[in-house]
Amino acid sequence: GAGVSQSPSNKVTEKGKDVELRCDPISGHTALYWYRQSLGQGLEFLIYFQGNSAPDKSGLPSDRFSAERTGGSVSTLTIQRTQQEDSAVYLCASSLRPGSNQPQHFGDGTRLSIL
Amino acid sequence: DQQVKQNSPSLSVQEGRISILNCDYTNSMFDYFLWYKKYPAEGPTFLISISSIKDKNEDGRFTVFLNKSAKHLSLHIVPSQPGDSAVYFCAASAGHAQGGSEKLVFGKGTKLTVNP
């Protein structure tokens, strides 16, 4: 597709359940990023992929959060045993390649609500 | 510790006038700065960027100014249009200083309203 695609667009789940969020980056973009935006806050970095490896996981808030990327394309962010504080909009971005001052292009996000 | 600050949560201007959005940063390792525009229920849309080797970058109605000594950047929109009404986020990256990830550090945003 032309842009970054994320699914689902909305997810409501009960506390304690696991959720999986998906991101399809722009074709040919080697760098992929996950961010989240909590209510009234700016975007907060979670994890960065270059190809299939994740050299920077420094933003993952706890070991309940994990992510993977396969085939240098699609990425999934998994949150286990969800808590109410996990409620946020989860945004994925991709860029052509790191180290070249290329802008990151964002999807429309997944709005996650934990009941 | 907020490394990128947008101290004005909101700004209101008249159509046709100039909008000036401000951003301050604290990390001297930042070398790439971006502005994003965000409408409700959509992802941020890239607007304009500037490298630390420059002090000005212009693209149509949008100009970004960088003052490295003051650790300050601003986005000027001239002339402002009602369709510019959105939340504007300032973001910064330290590039290779962060091990090459170029993760973005965002401010909390400024809501711009352009009145007809």
mmCIF file with all atom_site columns, C-alpha atoms in Angstrom:
data_model
loop_
_atom_site.group_PDB
_atom_site.id
_atom_site.type_symbol
_atom_site.label_atom_id
_atom_site.label_alt_id
_atom_site.label_comp_id
_atom_site.label_asym_id
_atom_site.label_entity_id
_atom_site.label_seq_id
_atom_site.pdbx_PDB_ins_code
_atom_site.Cartn_x
_atom_site.Cartn_y
_atom_site.Cartn_z
_atom_site.occupancy
_atom_site.B_iso_or_equiv
_atom_site.pdbx_formal_charge
_atom_site.auth_seq_id
_atom_site.auth_comp_id
_atom_site.auth_asym_id
_atom_site.auth_atom_id
_atom_site.pdbx_PDB_model_num
ATOM 1   C CA . GLY A 1 1   ? 0.000   0.000   0.000  1.00 0.00 ? 1   GLY A CA 1
ATOM 2   C CA . ALA A 1 2   ? 0.927   3.642   -0.207 1.00 0.00 ? 2   ALA A CA 1
ATOM 3   C CA . GLY A 1 3   ? 1.202   4.269   3.511  1.00 0.00 ? 3   GLY A CA 1
ATOM 4   C CA . VAL A 1 4   ? 1.774   2.559   6.837  1.00 0.00 ? 4   VAL A CA 1
ATOM 5   C CA . SER A 1 5   ? -1.149  0.294   7.663  1.00 0.00 ? 5   SER A CA 1
ATOM 6   C CA . GLN A 1 6   ? -2.094  -0.741  11.201 1.00 0.00 ? 6   GLN A CA 1
ATOM 7   C CA . SER A 1 7   ? -4.696  -3.202  12.432 1.00 0.00 ? 7   SER A CA 1
ATOM 8   C CA . PRO A 1 8   ? -6.993  -3.329  14.217 1.00 0.00 ? 8   PRO A CA 1
ATOM 9   C CA . SER A 1 9   ? -7.894  0.352   14.310 1.00 0.00 ? 9   SER A CA 1
ATOM 10  C CA . ASN A 1 10  ? -9.631  -0.152  17.650 1.00 0.00 ? 10  ASN A CA 1
ATOM 11  C CA . LYS A 1 11  ? -9.299  -2.866  20.276 1.00 0.00 ? 11  LYS A CA 1
ATOM 12  C CA . VAL A 1 12  ? -11.236 -3.216  23.503 1.00 0.00 ? 12  VAL A CA 1
ATOM 13  C CA . THR A 1 13  ? -10.244 -6.007  25.831 1.00 0.00 ? 13  THR A CA 1
ATOM 14  C CA . GLU A 1 14  ? -10.494 -7.053  29.439 1.00 0.00 ? 14  GLU A CA 1
ATOM 15  C CA . LYS A 1 15  ? -7.692  -6.579  31.905 1.00 0.00 ? 15  LYS A CA 1
ATOM 16  C CA . GLY A 1 16  ? -5.416  -9.601  31.985 1.00 0.00 ? 16  GLY A CA 1
ATOM 17  C CA . LYS A 1 17  ? -5.938  -10.610 28.349 1.00 0.00 ? 17  LYS A CA 1
ATOM 18  C CA . ASP A 1 18  ? -3.164  -10.655 25.747 1.00 0.00 ? 18  ASP A CA 1
ATOM 19  C CA . VAL A 1 19  ? -3.373  -8.424  22.660 1.00 0.00 ? 19  VAL A CA 1
ATOM 20  C CA . GLU A 1 20  ? -1.531  -8.385  19.377 1.00 0.00 ? 20  GLU A CA 1
ATOM 21  C CA . LEU A 1 21  ? -1.199  -5.281  17.227 1.00 0.00 ? 21  LEU A CA 1
ATOM 22  C CA . ARG A 1 22  ? -0.061  -5.381  13.622 1.00 0.00 ? 22  ARG A CA 1
ATOM 23  C CA . CYS A 1 23  ? 1.882   -2.950  11.433 1.00 0.00 ? 23  CYS A CA 1
ATOM 24  C CA . ASP A 1 24  ? 2.535   -3.065  7.687  1.00 0.00 ? 24  ASP A CA 1
ATOM 25  C CA . PRO A 1 25  ? 5.228   -0.497  6.859  1.00 0.00 ? 25  PRO A CA 1
ATOM 26  C CA . ILE A 1 26  ? 5.697   1.335   3.589  1.00 0.00 ? 26  ILE A CA 1
ATOM 27  C CA . SER A 1 27  ? 7.183   -1.018  1.013  1.00 0.00 ? 27  SER A CA 1
ATOM 28  C CA . GLY A 1 28  ? 10.966  -0.738  0.899  1.00 0.00 ? 28  GLY A CA 1
ATOM 29  C CA . HIS A 1 29  ? 11.295  0.958   4.278  1.00 0.00 ? 29  HIS A CA 1
ATOM 30  C CA . THR A 1 30  ? 13.919  -0.872  6.302  1.00 0.00 ? 30  THR A CA 1
ATOM 31  C CA . ALA A 1 31  ? 13.412  0.969   9.591  1.00 0.00 ? 31  ALA A CA 1
ATOM 32  C CA . LEU A 1 32  ? 10.265  0.431   11.665 1.00 0.00 ? 32  LEU A CA 1
ATOM 33  C CA . TYR A 1 33  ? 9.293   2.072   14.952 1.00 0.00 ? 33  TYR A CA 1
ATOM 34  C CA . TRP A 1 34  ? 6.567   1.610   17.533 1.00 0.00 ? 34  TRP A CA 1
ATOM 35  C CA . TYR A 1 35  ? 5.355   4.514   19.663 1.00 0.00 ? 35  TYR A CA 1
ATOM 36  C CA . ARG A 1 36  ? 2.406   5.008   21.955 1.00 0.00 ? 36  ARG A CA 1
ATOM 37  C CA . GLN A 1 37  ? 0.421   8.075   22.892 1.00 0.00 ? 37  GLN A CA 1
ATOM 38  C CA . SER A 1 38  ? -1.409  8.142   26.180 1.00 0.00 ? 38  SER A CA 1
ATOM 39  C CA . LEU A 1 39  ? -4.197  10.639  26.795 1.00 0.00 ? 39  LEU A CA 1
ATOM 40  C CA . GLY A 1 40  ? -2.883  14.215  26.784 1.00 0.00 ? 40  GLY A CA 1
ATOM 41  C CA . GLN A 1 41  ? 0.697   13.129  26.237 1.00 0.00 ? 41  GLN A CA 1
ATOM 42  C CA . GLY A 1 42  ? 3.176   13.269  23.403 1.00 0.00 ? 42  GLY A CA 1
ATOM 43  C CA . LEU A 1 43  ? 4.307   10.198  21.546 1.00 0.00 ? 43  LEU A CA 1
ATOM 44  C CA . GLU A 1 44  ? 6.539   7.860   23.530 1.00 0.00 ? 44  GLU A CA 1
ATOM 45  C CA . PHE A 1 45  ? 9.105   5.628   21.784 1.00 0.00 ? 45  PHE A CA 1
ATOM 46  C CA . LEU A 1 46  ? 8.787   1.890   22.392 1.00 0.00 ? 46  LEU A CA 1
ATOM 47  C CA . ILE A 1 47  ? 11.034  -0.093  20.026 1.00 0.00 ? 47  ILE A CA 1
ATOM 48  C CA . TYR A 1 48  ? 12.993  0.218   16.780 1.00 0.00 ? 48  TYR A CA 1
ATOM 49  C CA . PHE A 1 49  ? 13.611  -2.414  14.097 1.00 0.00 ? 49  PHE A CA 1
ATOM 50  C CA . GLN A 1 50  ? 16.256  -2.385  11.405 1.00 0.00 ? 50  GLN A CA 1
ATOM 51  C CA . GLY A 1 51  ? 15.307  -5.250  9.152  1.00 0.00 ? 51  GLY A CA 1
ATOM 52  C CA . ASN A 1 52  ? 14.225  -8.080  11.437 1.00 0.00 ? 52  ASN A CA 1
ATOM 53  C CA . SER A 1 53  ? 16.437  -7.173  14.368 1.00 0.00 ? 53  SER A CA 1
ATOM 54  C CA . ALA A 1 54  ? 15.608  -4.769  17.188 1.00 0.00 ? 54  ALA A CA 1
ATOM 55  C CA . PRO A 1 55  ? 18.750  -2.888  18.205 1.00 0.00 ? 55  PRO A CA 1
ATOM 56  C CA . ASP A 1 56  ? 16.794  -0.497  20.426 1.00 0.00 ? 56  ASP A CA 1
ATOM 57  C CA . LYS A 1 57  ? 14.131  -1.837  22.783 1.00 0.00 ? 57  LYS A CA 1
ATOM 58  C CA . SER A 1 58  ? 14.763  0.808   25.405 1.00 0.00 ? 58  SER A CA 1
ATOM 59  C CA . GLY A 1 59  ? 11.222  2.187   25.378 1.00 0.00 ? 59  GLY A CA 1
ATOM 60  C CA . LEU A 1 60  ? 9.344   -1.023  26.187 1.00 0.00 ? 60  LEU A CA 1
ATOM 61  C CA . PRO A 1 61  ? 7.759   -0.267  29.580 1.00 0.00 ? 61  PRO A CA 1
ATOM 62  C CA . SER A 1 62  ? 7.828   -3.809  30.989 1.00 0.00 ? 62  SER A CA 1
ATOM 63  C CA . ASP A 1 63  ? 8.530   -7.424  30.083 1.00 0.00 ? 63  ASP A CA 1
ATOM 64  C CA . ARG A 1 64  ? 4.834   -7.809  29.264 1.00 0.00 ? 64  ARG A CA 1
ATOM 65  C CA . PHE A 1 65  ? 5.604   -5.952  26.027 1.00 0.00 ? 65  PHE A CA 1
ATOM 66  C CA . SER A 1 66  ? 7.348   -7.653  23.117 1.00 0.00 ? 66  SER A CA 1
ATOM 67  C CA . ALA A 1 67  ? 7.569   -7.149  19.378 1.00 0.00 ? 67  ALA A CA 1
ATOM 68  C CA . GLU A 1 68  ? 8.837   -8.970  16.367 1.00 0.00 ? 68  GLU A CA 1
ATOM 69  C CA . ARG A 1 69  ? 9.311   -8.274  12.709 1.00 0.00 ? 69  ARG A CA 1
ATOM 70  C CA . THR A 1 70  ? 9.418   -10.902 9.993  1.00 0.00 ? 70  THR A CA 1
ATOM 71  C CA . GLY A 1 71  ? 10.646  -10.756 6.410  1.00 0.00 ? 71  GLY A CA 1
ATOM 72  C CA . GLY A 1 72  ? 11.839  -7.215  6.970  1.00 0.00 ? 72  GLY A CA 1
ATOM 73  C CA . SER A 1 73  ? 8.237   -6.110  6.642  1.00 0.00 ? 73  SER A CA 1
ATOM 74  C CA . VAL A 1 74  ? 5.277   -6.787  8.938  1.00 0.00 ? 74  VAL A CA 1
ATOM 75  C CA . SER A 1 75  ? 5.691   -6.214  12.652 1.00 0.00 ? 75  SER A CA 1
ATOM 76  C CA . THR A 1 76  ? 3.546   -7.287  15.580 1.00 0.00 ? 76  THR A CA 1
ATOM 77  C CA . LEU A 1 77  ? 3.516   -5.739  19.036 1.00 0.00 ? 77  LEU A CA 1
ATOM 78  C CA . THR A 1 78  ? 2.263   -8.076  21.748 1.00 0.00 ? 78  THR A CA 1
ATOM 79  C CA . ILE A 1 79  ? 1.116   -7.018  25.187 1.00 0.00 ? 79  ILE A CA 1
ATOM 80  C CA . GLN A 1 80  ? 0.609   -9.851  27.664 1.00 0.00 ? 80  GLN A CA 1
ATOM 81  C CA . ARG A 1 81  ? -1.622  -9.702  30.746 1.00 0.00 ? 81  ARG A CA 1
ATOM 82  C CA . THR A 1 82  ? -2.873  -6.242  29.835 1.00 0.00 ? 82  THR A CA 1
ATOM 83  C CA . GLN A 1 83  ? -3.328  -3.609  32.531 1.00 0.00 ? 83  GLN A CA 1
ATOM 84  C CA . GLN A 1 84  ? -5.499  -0.494  32.491 1.00 0.00 ? 84  GLN A CA 1
ATOM 85  C CA . GLU A 1 85  ? -2.432  1.728   32.188 1.00 0.00 ? 85  GLU A CA 1
ATOM 86  C CA . ASP A 1 86  ? -1.725  0.072   28.825 1.00 0.00 ? 86  ASP A CA 1
ATOM 87  C CA . SER A 1 87  ? -4.704  1.953   27.368 1.00 0.00 ? 87  SER A CA 1
ATOM 88  C CA . ALA A 1 88  ? -3.308  4.269   24.685 1.00 0.00 ? 88  ALA A CA 1
ATOM 89  C CA . VAL A 1 89  ? -3.014  4.766   20.948 1.00 0.00 ? 89  VAL A CA 1
ATOM 90  C CA . TYR A 1 90  ? -0.215  2.580   19.593 1.00 0.00 ? 90  TYR A CA 1
ATOM 91  C CA . LEU A 1 91  ? 1.421   4.062   16.512 1.00 0.00 ? 91  LEU A CA 1
ATOM 92  C CA . CYS A 1 92  ? 3.756   2.463   14.035 1.00 0.00 ? 92  CYS A CA 1
ATOM 93  C CA . ALA A 1 93  ? 6.119   4.403   11.773 1.00 0.00 ? 93  ALA A CA 1
ATOM 94  C CA . SER A 1 94  ? 8.579   3.478   9.068  1.00 0.00 ? 94  SER A CA 1
ATOM 95  C CA . SER A 1 95  ? 11.411  5.255   7.329  1.00 0.00 ? 95  SER A CA 1
ATOM 96  C CA . LEU A 1 96  ? 13.505  4.509   4.288  1.00 0.00 ? 96  LEU A CA 1
ATOM 97  C CA . ARG A 1 97  ? 16.683  3.773   6.215  1.00 0.00 ? 97  ARG A CA 1
ATOM 98  C CA . PRO A 1 98  ? 18.241  5.034   9.417  1.00 0.00 ? 98  PRO A CA 1
ATOM 99  C CA . GLY A 1 99  ? 21.306  7.229   9.492  1.00 0.00 ? 99  GLY A CA 1
ATOM 100 C CA . SER A 1 100 ? 20.123  9.356   6.602  1.00 0.00 ? 100 SER A CA 1
ATOM 101 C CA . ASN A 1 101 ? 17.817  11.855  8.296  1.00 0.00 ? 101 ASN A CA 1
ATOM 102 C CA . GLN A 1 102 ? 14.773  10.456  6.588  1.00 0.00 ? 102 GLN A CA 1
ATOM 103 C CA . PRO A 1 103 ? 11.412  11.408  8.133  1.00 0.00 ? 103 PRO A CA 1
ATOM 104 C CA . GLN A 1 104 ? 9.330   8.711   9.773  1.00 0.00 ? 104 GLN A CA 1
ATOM 105 C CA . HIS A 1 105 ? 5.878   8.140   8.300  1.00 0.00 ? 105 HIS A CA 1
ATOM 106 C CA . PHE A 1 106 ? 3.116   7.063   10.635 1.00 0.00 ? 106 PHE A CA 1
ATOM 107 C CA . GLY A 1 107 ? 0.078   4.850   10.409 1.00 0.00 ? 107 GLY A CA 1
ATOM 108 C CA . ASP A 1 108 ? -3.244  5.883   11.934 1.00 0.00 ? 108 ASP A CA 1
ATOM 109 C CA . GLY A 1 109 ? -2.650  3.795   15.031 1.00 0.00 ? 109 GLY A CA 1
ATOM 110 C CA . THR A 1 110 ? -4.504  1.225   17.089 1.00 0.00 ? 110 THR A CA 1
ATOM 111 C CA . ARG A 1 111 ? -6.611  2.655   19.900 1.00 0.00 ? 111 ARG A CA 1
ATOM 112 C CA . LEU A 1 112 ? -6.344  0.137   22.739 1.00 0.00 ? 112 LEU A CA 1
ATOM 113 C CA . SER A 1 113 ? -8.809  0.267   25.617 1.00 0.00 ? 113 SER A CA 1
ATOM 114 C CA . ILE A 1 114 ? -8.391  -2.009  28.623 1.00 0.00 ? 114 ILE A CA 1
ATOM 115 C CA . LEU A 1 115 ? -11.553 -2.458  30.681 1.00 0.00 ? 115 LEU A CA 1
ATOM 116 C CA . ASP B 2 1   ? 12.772  14.677  32.224 1.00 0.00 ? 1   ASP B CA 1
ATOM 117 C CA . GLN B 2 2   ? 11.125  16.198  29.166 1.00 0.00 ? 2   GLN B CA 1
ATOM 118 C CA . GLN B 2 3   ? 13.770  16.695  26.480 1.00 0.00 ? 3   GLN B CA 1
ATOM 119 C CA . VAL B 2 4   ? 11.427  18.374  23.990 1.00 0.00 ? 4   VAL B CA 1
ATOM 120 C CA . LYS B 2 5   ? 9.004   20.981  25.252 1.00 0.00 ? 5   LYS B CA 1
ATOM 121 C CA . GLN B 2 6   ? 6.123   22.760  23.612 1.00 0.00 ? 6   GLN B CA 1
ATOM 122 C CA . ASN B 2 7   ? 5.074   25.248  26.251 1.00 0.00 ? 7   ASN B CA 1
ATOM 123 C CA . SER B 2 8   ? 1.908   26.474  24.545 1.00 0.00 ? 8   SER B CA 1
ATOM 124 C CA . PRO B 2 9   ? -0.841  23.852  24.625 1.00 0.00 ? 9   PRO B CA 1
ATOM 125 C CA . SER B 2 10  ? -2.973  25.933  22.267 1.00 0.00 ? 10  SER B CA 1
ATOM 126 C CA . LEU B 2 11  ? -2.803  28.805  19.798 1.00 0.00 ? 11  LEU B CA 1
ATOM 127 C CA . SER B 2 12  ? -5.569  30.666  17.999 1.00 0.00 ? 12  SER B CA 1
ATOM 128 C CA . VAL B 2 13  ? -4.993  32.860  14.921 1.00 0.00 ? 13  VAL B CA 1
ATOM 129 C CA . GLN B 2 14  ? -7.063  34.525  12.244 1.00 0.00 ? 14  GLN B CA 1
ATOM 130 C CA . GLU B 2 15  ? -7.129  33.174  8.716  1.00 0.00 ? 15  GLU B CA 1
ATOM 131 C CA . GLY B 2 16  ? -4.489  34.855  6.552  1.00 0.00 ? 16  GLY B CA 1
ATOM 132 C CA . ARG B 2 17  ? -2.248  35.772  9.490  1.00 0.00 ? 17  ARG B CA 1
ATOM 133 C CA . ILE B 2 18  ? 0.986   34.110  10.573 1.00 0.00 ? 18  ILE B CA 1
ATOM 134 C CA . SER B 2 19  ? 0.986   31.155  12.975 1.00 0.00 ? 19  SER B CA 1
ATOM 135 C CA . ILE B 2 20  ? 4.156   30.682  15.021 1.00 0.00 ? 20  ILE B CA 1
ATOM 136 C CA . LEU B 2 21  ? 4.584   27.468  16.953 1.00 0.00 ? 21  LEU B CA 1
ATOM 137 C CA . ASN B 2 22  ? 7.511   27.144  19.326 1.00 0.00 ? 22  ASN B CA 1
ATOM 138 C CA . CYS B 2 23  ? 9.570   24.265  20.626 1.00 0.00 ? 23  CYS B CA 1
ATOM 139 C CA . ASP B 2 24  ? 12.495  24.060  23.058 1.00 0.00 ? 24  ASP B CA 1
ATOM 140 C CA . TYR B 2 25  ? 14.863  21.163  23.630 1.00 0.00 ? 25  TYR B CA 1
ATOM 141 C CA . THR B 2 26  ? 17.469  20.277  26.204 1.00 0.00 ? 26  THR B CA 1
ATOM 142 C CA . ASN B 2 27  ? 19.560  17.494  24.622 1.00 0.00 ? 27  ASN B CA 1
ATOM 143 C CA . SER B 2 28  ? 22.524  19.003  22.753 1.00 0.00 ? 28  SER B CA 1
ATOM 144 C CA . MET B 2 29  ? 22.985  15.691  20.906 1.00 0.00 ? 29  MET B CA 1
ATOM 145 C CA . PHE B 2 30  ? 19.803  16.253  18.861 1.00 0.00 ? 30  PHE B CA 1
ATOM 146 C CA . ASP B 2 31  ? 20.783  16.860  15.244 1.00 0.00 ? 31  ASP B CA 1
ATOM 147 C CA . TYR B 2 32  ? 17.548  16.441  13.301 1.00 0.00 ? 32  TYR B CA 1
ATOM 148 C CA . PHE B 2 33  ? 14.254  18.144  14.018 1.00 0.00 ? 33  PHE B CA 1
ATOM 149 C CA . LEU B 2 34  ? 10.813  17.570  12.566 1.00 0.00 ? 34  LEU B CA 1
ATOM 150 C CA . TRP B 2 35  ? 7.299   18.983  12.739 1.00 0.00 ? 35  TRP B CA 1
ATOM 151 C CA . TYR B 2 36  ? 4.264   16.765  12.445 1.00 0.00 ? 36  TYR B CA 1
ATOM 152 C CA . LYS B 2 37  ? 0.613   17.705  12.100 1.00 0.00 ? 37  LYS B CA 1
ATOM 153 C CA . LYS B 2 38  ? -2.087  15.513  13.590 1.00 0.00 ? 38  LYS B CA 1
ATOM 154 C CA . TYR B 2 39  ? -5.826  15.441  13.036 1.00 0.00 ? 39  TYR B CA 1
ATOM 155 C CA . PRO B 2 40  ? -8.089  13.536  15.451 1.00 0.00 ? 40  PRO B CA 1
ATOM 156 C CA . ALA B 2 41  ? -8.174  9.765   14.902 1.00 0.00 ? 41  ALA B CA 1
ATOM 157 C CA . GLU B 2 42  ? -5.335  9.947   12.391 1.00 0.00 ? 42  GLU B CA 1
ATOM 158 C CA . GLY B 2 43  ? -1.626  9.340   12.678 1.00 0.00 ? 43  GLY B CA 1
ATOM 159 C CA . PRO B 2 44  ? 0.845   12.231  12.655 1.00 0.00 ? 44  PRO B CA 1
ATOM 160 C CA . THR B 2 45  ? 1.645   13.552  9.182  1.00 0.00 ? 45  THR B CA 1
ATOM 161 C CA . PHE B 2 46  ? 5.172   14.718  8.439  1.00 0.00 ? 46  PHE B CA 1
ATOM 162 C CA . LEU B 2 47  ? 5.307   18.428  7.582  1.00 0.00 ? 47  LEU B CA 1
ATOM 163 C CA . ILE B 2 48  ? 8.859   19.693  7.458  1.00 0.00 ? 48  ILE B CA 1
ATOM 164 C CA . SER B 2 49  ? 12.271  18.953  8.934  1.00 0.00 ? 49  SER B CA 1
ATOM 165 C CA . ILE B 2 50  ? 15.610  20.614  9.501  1.00 0.00 ? 50  ILE B CA 1
ATOM 166 C CA . SER B 2 51  ? 19.095  19.320  10.067 1.00 0.00 ? 51  SER B CA 1
ATOM 167 C CA . SER B 2 52  ? 21.265  20.916  12.731 1.00 0.00 ? 52  SER B CA 1
ATOM 168 C CA . ILE B 2 53  ? 23.664  22.162  10.066 1.00 0.00 ? 53  ILE B CA 1
ATOM 169 C CA . LYS B 2 54  ? 21.000  24.583  8.856  1.00 0.00 ? 54  LYS B CA 1
ATOM 170 C CA . ASP B 2 55  ? 19.122  27.403  10.543 1.00 0.00 ? 55  ASP B CA 1
ATOM 171 C CA . LYS B 2 56  ? 16.163  27.648  8.191  1.00 0.00 ? 56  LYS B CA 1
ATOM 172 C CA . ASN B 2 57  ? 14.181  25.379  5.906  1.00 0.00 ? 57  ASN B CA 1
ATOM 173 C CA . GLU B 2 58  ? 11.215  26.480  3.843  1.00 0.00 ? 58  GLU B CA 1
ATOM 174 C CA . ASP B 2 59  ? 8.519   24.503  2.060  1.00 0.00 ? 59  ASP B CA 1
ATOM 175 C CA . GLY B 2 60  ? 5.664   26.504  0.645  1.00 0.00 ? 60  GLY B CA 1
ATOM 176 C CA . ARG B 2 61  ? 3.727   28.145  3.451  1.00 0.00 ? 61  ARG B CA 1
ATOM 177 C CA . PHE B 2 62  ? 5.797   26.362  6.097  1.00 0.00 ? 62  PHE B CA 1
ATOM 178 C CA . THR B 2 63  ? 9.169   27.517  7.399  1.00 0.00 ? 63  THR B CA 1
ATOM 179 C CA . VAL B 2 64  ? 11.135  26.022  10.255 1.00 0.00 ? 64  VAL B CA 1
ATOM 180 C CA . PHE B 2 65  ? 13.783  28.054  12.065 1.00 0.00 ? 65  PHE B CA 1
ATOM 181 C CA . LEU B 2 66  ? 16.467  26.513  14.263 1.00 0.00 ? 66  LEU B CA 1
ATOM 182 C CA . ASN B 2 67  ? 18.470  28.425  16.877 1.00 0.00 ? 67  ASN B CA 1
ATOM 183 C CA . LYS B 2 68  ? 21.011  25.943  18.185 1.00 0.00 ? 68  LYS B CA 1
ATOM 184 C CA . SER B 2 69  ? 22.548  28.266  20.753 1.00 0.00 ? 69  SER B CA 1
ATOM 185 C CA . ALA B 2 70  ? 19.132  28.795  22.324 1.00 0.00 ? 70  ALA B CA 1
ATOM 186 C CA . LYS B 2 71  ? 18.074  25.174  21.739 1.00 0.00 ? 71  LYS B CA 1
ATOM 187 C CA . HIS B 2 72  ? 14.909  26.525  20.172 1.00 0.00 ? 72  HIS B CA 1
ATOM 188 C CA . LEU B 2 73  ? 13.003  25.908  16.980 1.00 0.00 ? 73  LEU B CA 1
ATOM 189 C CA . SER B 2 74  ? 9.858   27.381  15.556 1.00 0.00 ? 74  SER B CA 1
ATOM 190 C CA . LEU B 2 75  ? 7.394   26.629  12.797 1.00 0.00 ? 75  LEU B CA 1
ATOM 191 C CA . HIS B 2 76  ? 5.923   29.535  10.854 1.00 0.00 ? 76  HIS B CA 1
ATOM 192 C CA . ILE B 2 77  ? 2.798   29.081  8.764  1.00 0.00 ? 77  ILE B CA 1
ATOM 193 C CA . VAL B 2 78  ? 2.039   31.954  6.391  1.00 0.00 ? 78  VAL B CA 1
ATOM 194 C CA . PRO B 2 79  ? -0.718  32.575  5.485  1.00 0.00 ? 79  PRO B CA 1
ATOM 195 C CA . SER B 2 80  ? -2.677  30.456  7.937  1.00 0.00 ? 80  SER B CA 1
ATOM 196 C CA . GLN B 2 81  ? -5.731  28.623  6.609  1.00 0.00 ? 81  GLN B CA 1
ATOM 197 C CA . PRO B 2 82  ? -8.662  27.016  8.460  1.00 0.00 ? 82  PRO B CA 1
ATOM 198 C CA . GLY B 2 83  ? -7.489  23.611  7.179  1.00 0.00 ? 83  GLY B CA 1
ATOM 199 C CA . ASP B 2 84  ? -4.282  24.106  9.163  1.00 0.00 ? 84  ASP B CA 1
ATOM 200 C CA . SER B 2 85  ? -6.283  23.649  12.371 1.00 0.00 ? 85  SER B CA 1
ATOM 201 C CA . ALA B 2 86  ? -4.740  20.561  14.023 1.00 0.00 ? 86  ALA B CA 1
ATOM 202 C CA . VAL B 2 87  ? -2.321  19.537  16.761 1.00 0.00 ? 87  VAL B CA 1
ATOM 203 C CA . TYR B 2 88  ? 1.298   20.208  15.851 1.00 0.00 ? 88  TYR B CA 1
ATOM 204 C CA . PHE B 2 89  ? 4.074   18.091  17.341 1.00 0.00 ? 89  PHE B CA 1
ATOM 205 C CA . CYS B 2 90  ? 7.731   19.007  17.458 1.00 0.00 ? 90  CYS B CA 1
ATOM 206 C CA . ALA B 2 91  ? 10.133  16.035  17.400 1.00 0.00 ? 91  ALA B CA 1
ATOM 207 C CA . ALA B 2 92  ? 13.882  15.592  17.621 1.00 0.00 ? 92  ALA B CA 1
ATOM 208 C CA . SER B 2 93  ? 16.394  12.840  16.969 1.00 0.00 ? 93  SER B CA 1
ATOM 209 C CA . ALA B 2 94  ? 19.999  12.299  18.022 1.00 0.00 ? 94  ALA B CA 1
ATOM 210 C CA . GLY B 2 95  ? 20.656  9.914   15.141 1.00 0.00 ? 95  GLY B CA 1
ATOM 211 C CA . HIS B 2 96  ? 23.909  8.081   15.452 1.00 0.00 ? 96  HIS B CA 1
ATOM 212 C CA . ALA B 2 97  ? 24.436  9.372   18.966 1.00 0.00 ? 97  ALA B CA 1
ATOM 213 C CA . GLN B 2 98  ? 21.611  7.039   19.958 1.00 0.00 ? 98  GLN B CA 1
ATOM 214 C CA . GLY B 2 99  ? 23.256  4.066   18.323 1.00 0.00 ? 99  GLY B CA 1
ATOM 215 C CA . GLY B 2 100 ? 21.689  4.794   14.981 1.00 0.00 ? 100 GLY B CA 1
ATOM 216 C CA . SER B 2 101 ? 18.070  4.174   15.815 1.00 0.00 ? 101 SER B CA 1
ATOM 217 C CA . GLU B 2 102 ? 17.013  7.760   15.123 1.00 0.00 ? 102 GLU B CA 1
ATOM 218 C CA . LYS B 2 103 ? 14.100  7.325   17.476 1.00 0.00 ? 103 LYS B CA 1
ATOM 219 C CA . LEU B 2 104 ? 12.081  10.494  17.763 1.00 0.00 ? 104 LEU B CA 1
ATOM 220 C CA . VAL B 2 105 ? 11.507  12.351  21.009 1.00 0.00 ? 105 VAL B CA 1
ATOM 221 C CA . PHE B 2 106 ? 8.250   14.301  20.847 1.00 0.00 ? 106 PHE B CA 1
ATOM 222 C CA . GLY B 2 107 ? 6.839   17.324  22.580 1.00 0.00 ? 107 GLY B CA 1
ATOM 223 C CA . LYS B 2 108 ? 3.293   17.184  23.912 1.00 0.00 ? 108 LYS B CA 1
ATOM 224 C CA . GLY B 2 109 ? 1.878   19.197  21.030 1.00 0.00 ? 109 GLY B CA 1
ATOM 225 C CA . THR B 2 110 ? 0.238   22.564  20.393 1.00 0.00 ? 110 THR B CA 1
ATOM 226 C CA . LYS B 2 111 ? -3.361  22.725  19.229 1.00 0.00 ? 111 LYS B CA 1
ATOM 227 C CA . LEU B 2 112 ? -3.651  25.335  16.488 1.00 0.00 ? 112 LEU B CA 1
ATOM 228 C CA . THR B 2 113 ? -7.023  26.820  15.630 1.00 0.00 ? 113 THR B CA 1
ATOM 229 C CA . VAL B 2 114 ? -7.272  29.033  12.566 1.00 0.00 ? 114 VAL B CA 1
ATOM 230 C CA . ASN B 2 115 ? -10.462 31.058  12.616 1.00 0.00 ? 115 ASN B CA 1
ATOM 231 C CA . PRO B 2 116 ? -12.140 32.057  9.323  1.00 0.00 ? 116 PRO B CA 1
#
